Amino acid sequence: MWNYSETVKDHFFNPRNAKALEDANAVGDVGSISCGDALRLTLKVNEETDIIEDAGFQTFGCGSAIASSSALTELIIGKTMAEAEELTNQEIVDYLGGLPAEKMHCSVMGQEALEAAIANYRGIELVDDDHAEGKLICRCFAIDEGKIFRAVEKNNLTTIEDVINYTKAGGACTSCHEKIEMVIDEVIASKKVEVAAEKAIEPTSTKPISSLPPTNKLTQKVLEILGNLRPYLQADGGDVNLVKASEHLIVVSLSGACTGCMMTDMTLGWLQEQFSEALGWSIPVVNHIPEAQLA
């Protein structure tokens, strides 16, 4: 039997904003009823101020899923969309006074629904066809490689049990456990490479390498690819510059609309996909220089 905080119980028995907004101008759908949990988040956003004036949710799931969804709406009403997109699943957990480890995936579902609603409001299409984020890992819960990768990376997960608690992947049969371990190892290795790259870059240097003469063929190729990608980011008010490139890692500096919690992750994922396809091998892409340093 799991121990639930009084706040979790309160939000389960007395959920806030359990409704569908008829005048919603932002909608986020995540999960699947066939897999056990589903959530629709609807928002009413003032288009002049970008403030979330109202929020509603419809959840199919357990008590923790309902409580997490209720808490999510309470946390975001009154915030601007920019402020809301910084919300993490851990903040939902903290607001509820904690969740059992086995129910952490409920808070993740809430954060993902918010991400989907923000993308919907901004006219960004989140592709979800045939598991476009990566190959299917967990067939029992229809969870792909991309979702597991993000959960491991954002929450510093290190074991299969952690992944089960945050995503449900691997929680039924055990046939996908080896693949999950491979994703965990990949994330840990990528973080080590990122740390090593950051140590190799002078912290006082803020000048993008793209403004310097290319020093090798790889850098030239990366700059060429980046030149083709920048217009897409600039069209949405963002930009990117190259900081460092090697055969094992590309370090970029995002600015403008490309910065911010969730949008940064989405942009880096898109850049990594484009670079890997153009170069012919999988290569991590990380953001190094904060926007403030580029002023």
XYZ file of C-alpha atoms in Angstrom:
295
model
C 0.000 0.000 0.000
C 1.401 3.381 -1.013
C 1.532 6.328 1.351
C -0.013 9.493 -0.050
C 0.326 12.993 1.363
C -2.758 14.839 2.579
C -2.371 17.206 -0.376
C -2.499 14.315 -2.854
C -5.634 12.974 -1.157
C -7.234 16.419 -1.217
C -6.584 16.898 -4.940
C -7.870 13.410 -5.673
C -11.102 13.700 -3.716
C -11.574 17.399 -4.527
C -9.872 17.937 -7.910
C -9.489 21.516 -9.070
C -10.410 22.512 -12.617
C -11.652 19.063 -13.663
C -13.390 20.322 -16.783
C -13.074 20.875 -20.496
C -12.794 24.539 -21.438
C -15.191 25.368 -24.282
C -13.257 28.525 -25.209
C -9.791 26.952 -24.937
C -7.150 28.190 -27.384
C -4.509 25.670 -26.326
C -4.959 21.912 -26.041
C -2.463 19.244 -24.986
C -3.172 15.510 -25.293
C -0.831 12.845 -23.914
C -1.042 9.172 -23.066
C -3.438 6.525 -24.272
C -6.443 4.927 -22.600
C -5.367 1.582 -24.050
C -2.076 1.898 -22.157
C -3.644 2.894 -18.835
C -3.257 6.689 -18.554
C -4.416 9.617 -20.662
C -4.677 13.353 -20.066
C -6.185 16.253 -21.997
C -5.170 19.726 -20.799
C -7.102 22.739 -22.081
C -5.989 26.337 -21.556
C -7.556 29.740 -22.038
C -4.692 32.113 -22.817
C -5.038 35.866 -23.112
C -3.503 36.483 -26.528
C -2.520 40.049 -25.644
C -0.736 39.315 -22.352
C 0.104 35.614 -22.918
C -1.276 34.910 -19.432
C -3.095 31.632 -18.739
C -6.456 32.820 -17.449
C -8.024 29.390 -16.978
C -7.117 25.727 -17.274
C -9.033 22.485 -17.264
C -8.172 18.809 -17.372
C -9.745 15.477 -18.206
C -7.782 12.519 -16.895
C -8.185 8.787 -17.317
C -5.983 7.139 -14.739
C -5.271 6.516 -11.080
C -5.635 8.834 -8.095
C -2.084 10.112 -8.528
C -2.800 11.019 -12.157
C -5.890 12.986 -11.138
C -4.070 14.723 -8.277
C -1.103 15.574 -10.505
C -3.382 17.020 -13.187
C -5.289 19.057 -10.614
C -2.045 20.381 -9.136
C -0.751 21.240 -12.615
C -3.719 23.508 -13.346
C -3.342 25.266 -10.002
C 0.346 25.872 -10.676
C -0.082 27.415 -14.116
C -3.222 29.556 -13.859
C -2.120 33.186 -13.679
C 1.287 32.535 -15.211
C 2.467 33.642 -18.623
C 3.149 30.926 -21.161
C 6.873 31.640 -20.839
C 6.670 31.117 -17.084
C 4.532 27.991 -17.450
C 6.942 26.322 -19.859
C 9.608 26.352 -17.149
C 7.460 24.128 -14.911
C 8.984 20.709 -14.256
C 7.363 17.484 -13.151
C 9.351 17.728 -9.916
C 7.576 20.995 -9.098
C 4.255 19.182 -9.461
C 5.527 16.496 -7.074
C 6.758 19.103 -4.589
C 3.426 20.946 -4.714
C 1.672 17.697 -3.804
C 4.021 17.006 -0.935
C 5.591 14.061 -2.738
C 4.463 11.044 -4.727
C 5.356 7.360 -4.341
C 8.271 6.472 -6.620
C 5.977 4.118 -8.532
C 3.685 7.050 -9.389
C 6.241 9.572 -10.652
C 5.071 8.946 -14.211
C 1.826 10.761 -13.331
C 3.698 14.022 -12.767
C 5.645 13.465 -15.985
C 2.375 13.037 -17.876
C 1.195 16.405 -16.546
C 4.393 18.176 -17.613
C 4.187 16.576 -21.072
C 0.556 17.665 -21.473
C 1.621 21.225 -20.654
C 4.426 21.011 -23.216
C 1.930 19.792 -25.829
C -0.535 22.580 -25.005
C 2.167 25.252 -25.279
C 3.254 23.859 -28.638
C -0.375 23.818 -29.792
C -0.845 27.457 -28.741
C 2.308 28.491 -30.619
C 1.340 26.598 -33.737
C 4.134 24.043 -33.391
C 3.231 20.553 -34.528
C 4.603 17.815 -32.282
C 5.016 14.847 -34.603
C 3.699 11.654 -33.065
C 3.388 9.339 -36.041
C 4.897 5.872 -35.923
C 6.999 6.858 -32.929
C 8.952 9.503 -34.808
C 10.985 10.276 -31.677
C 12.769 6.955 -32.022
C 12.239 3.233 -32.285
C 9.625 1.585 -30.113
C 11.247 0.252 -26.940
C 8.383 -0.848 -24.688
C 5.642 -2.550 -26.676
C 3.479 -3.178 -23.604
C 2.960 0.560 -23.024
C 3.862 1.806 -26.533
C 6.765 3.948 -25.288
C 9.511 4.950 -27.691
C 13.194 5.659 -27.317
C 12.744 9.442 -27.347
C 10.471 9.529 -24.309
C 12.757 7.254 -22.304
C 15.816 9.284 -23.324
C 14.217 12.560 -22.174
C 13.059 11.077 -18.862
C 16.512 9.704 -18.102
C 18.241 12.939 -19.102
C 15.938 15.398 -17.310
C 15.537 13.410 -14.085
C 19.040 11.889 -13.849
C 17.663 8.343 -13.847
C 20.220 5.562 -13.472
C 18.275 2.282 -13.127
C 15.535 0.367 -14.913
C 13.376 0.763 -11.810
C 13.722 4.555 -12.112
C 12.621 4.413 -15.753
C 9.604 2.258 -14.866
C 8.557 4.734 -12.186
C 8.871 7.761 -14.473
C 7.598 6.328 -17.781
C 6.075 2.875 -17.060
C 8.366 1.484 -19.775
C 9.511 -1.997 -18.746
C 6.859 -2.275 -16.051
C 4.980 -5.202 -17.580
C 7.208 -7.827 -19.191
C 10.998 -7.617 -19.048
C 11.796 -8.016 -22.745
C 12.729 -4.324 -23.161
C 14.973 -4.033 -20.096
C 18.185 -4.522 -22.064
C 17.181 -1.761 -24.503
C 16.307 0.544 -21.620
C 19.724 -0.079 -20.087
C 21.304 0.884 -23.411
C 19.431 4.201 -23.402
C 20.533 4.877 -19.812
C 24.157 4.129 -20.728
C 23.888 6.397 -23.783
C 22.596 9.331 -21.728
C 25.256 8.904 -19.050
C 27.985 8.713 -21.702
C 26.586 11.794 -23.459
C 26.618 13.782 -20.218
C 30.237 12.820 -19.598
C 31.131 14.057 -23.070
C 29.228 17.297 -22.446
C 31.040 17.910 -19.161
C 34.370 17.252 -20.832
C 33.476 19.664 -23.634
C 32.485 22.402 -21.193
C 35.777 22.047 -19.374
C 37.600 22.339 -22.677
C 35.908 25.665 -23.539
C 37.252 28.835 -21.975
C 34.434 30.147 -19.737
C 35.329 33.764 -20.534
C 35.006 33.265 -24.279
C 31.619 34.367 -25.656
C 32.506 34.836 -29.307
C 30.830 32.184 -31.507
C 33.288 30.171 -33.525
C 31.065 30.713 -36.566
C 32.551 34.223 -36.842
C 36.078 32.792 -37.069
C 37.805 31.196 -40.063
C 37.092 27.433 -40.271
C 40.039 25.360 -39.117
C 39.163 21.977 -40.633
C 36.829 20.226 -43.060
C 34.487 19.026 -40.325
C 33.978 22.558 -39.021
C 33.331 23.745 -42.571
C 30.759 21.007 -43.085
C 29.041 21.742 -39.748
C 28.901 25.467 -40.552
C 27.430 24.668 -43.957
C 24.693 22.527 -42.382
C 24.051 25.167 -39.725
C 23.708 27.825 -42.399
C 20.867 25.833 -43.946
C 19.140 25.355 -40.577
C 19.393 28.886 -39.147
C 16.631 30.408 -41.343
C 14.083 28.009 -39.833
C 14.997 29.151 -36.312
C 15.260 32.810 -37.255
C 11.772 32.681 -38.756
C 10.449 31.952 -35.255
C 12.579 34.598 -33.543
C 15.472 32.336 -32.569
C 19.040 31.813 -33.707
C 21.999 29.492 -33.268
C 25.769 29.790 -33.585
C 28.463 27.158 -33.569
C 30.795 27.114 -30.579
C 32.764 23.903 -31.078
C 32.632 20.874 -33.339
C 34.307 17.481 -33.234
C 33.491 14.013 -34.519
C 31.918 13.169 -31.146
C 30.111 16.373 -30.135
C 28.690 19.600 -31.528
C 28.380 22.518 -29.095
C 26.087 25.373 -30.139
C 24.882 28.637 -28.644
C 21.121 29.118 -28.840
C 19.566 32.558 -28.509
C 16.232 34.333 -28.786
C 13.103 32.194 -28.883
C 15.214 29.027 -28.974
C 16.089 29.379 -25.308
C 13.921 28.295 -22.393
C 13.397 24.983 -20.617
C 11.312 22.853 -22.962
C 11.891 24.784 -26.168
C 15.654 24.408 -25.762
C 15.315 20.624 -25.492
C 13.055 20.494 -28.545
C 15.403 22.666 -30.604
C 18.495 20.666 -29.610
C 16.700 17.434 -30.478
C 15.809 18.788 -33.913
C 19.368 20.033 -34.504
C 20.815 16.681 -33.424
C 18.525 14.875 -35.857
C 19.479 17.195 -38.730
C 23.231 17.038 -38.051
C 23.217 13.252 -37.628
C 21.376 12.794 -40.913
C 23.609 15.210 -42.832
C 26.902 13.903 -41.405
C 25.994 10.238 -41.618
C 26.504 9.292 -37.975
C 24.763 9.932 -34.664
C 26.266 12.930 -32.896
C 25.102 14.714 -29.697
C 24.306 18.428 -29.891
C 24.462 20.483 -26.677
C 23.885 24.129 -25.804
C 26.801 25.856 -24.071
C 26.635 29.647 -24.025
C 23.554 31.159 -22.303
C 21.762 33.957 -24.078
C 22.869 36.452 -21.407
C 26.523 35.918 -22.292
C 25.905 36.870 -25.911
C 24.760 40.395 -25.122
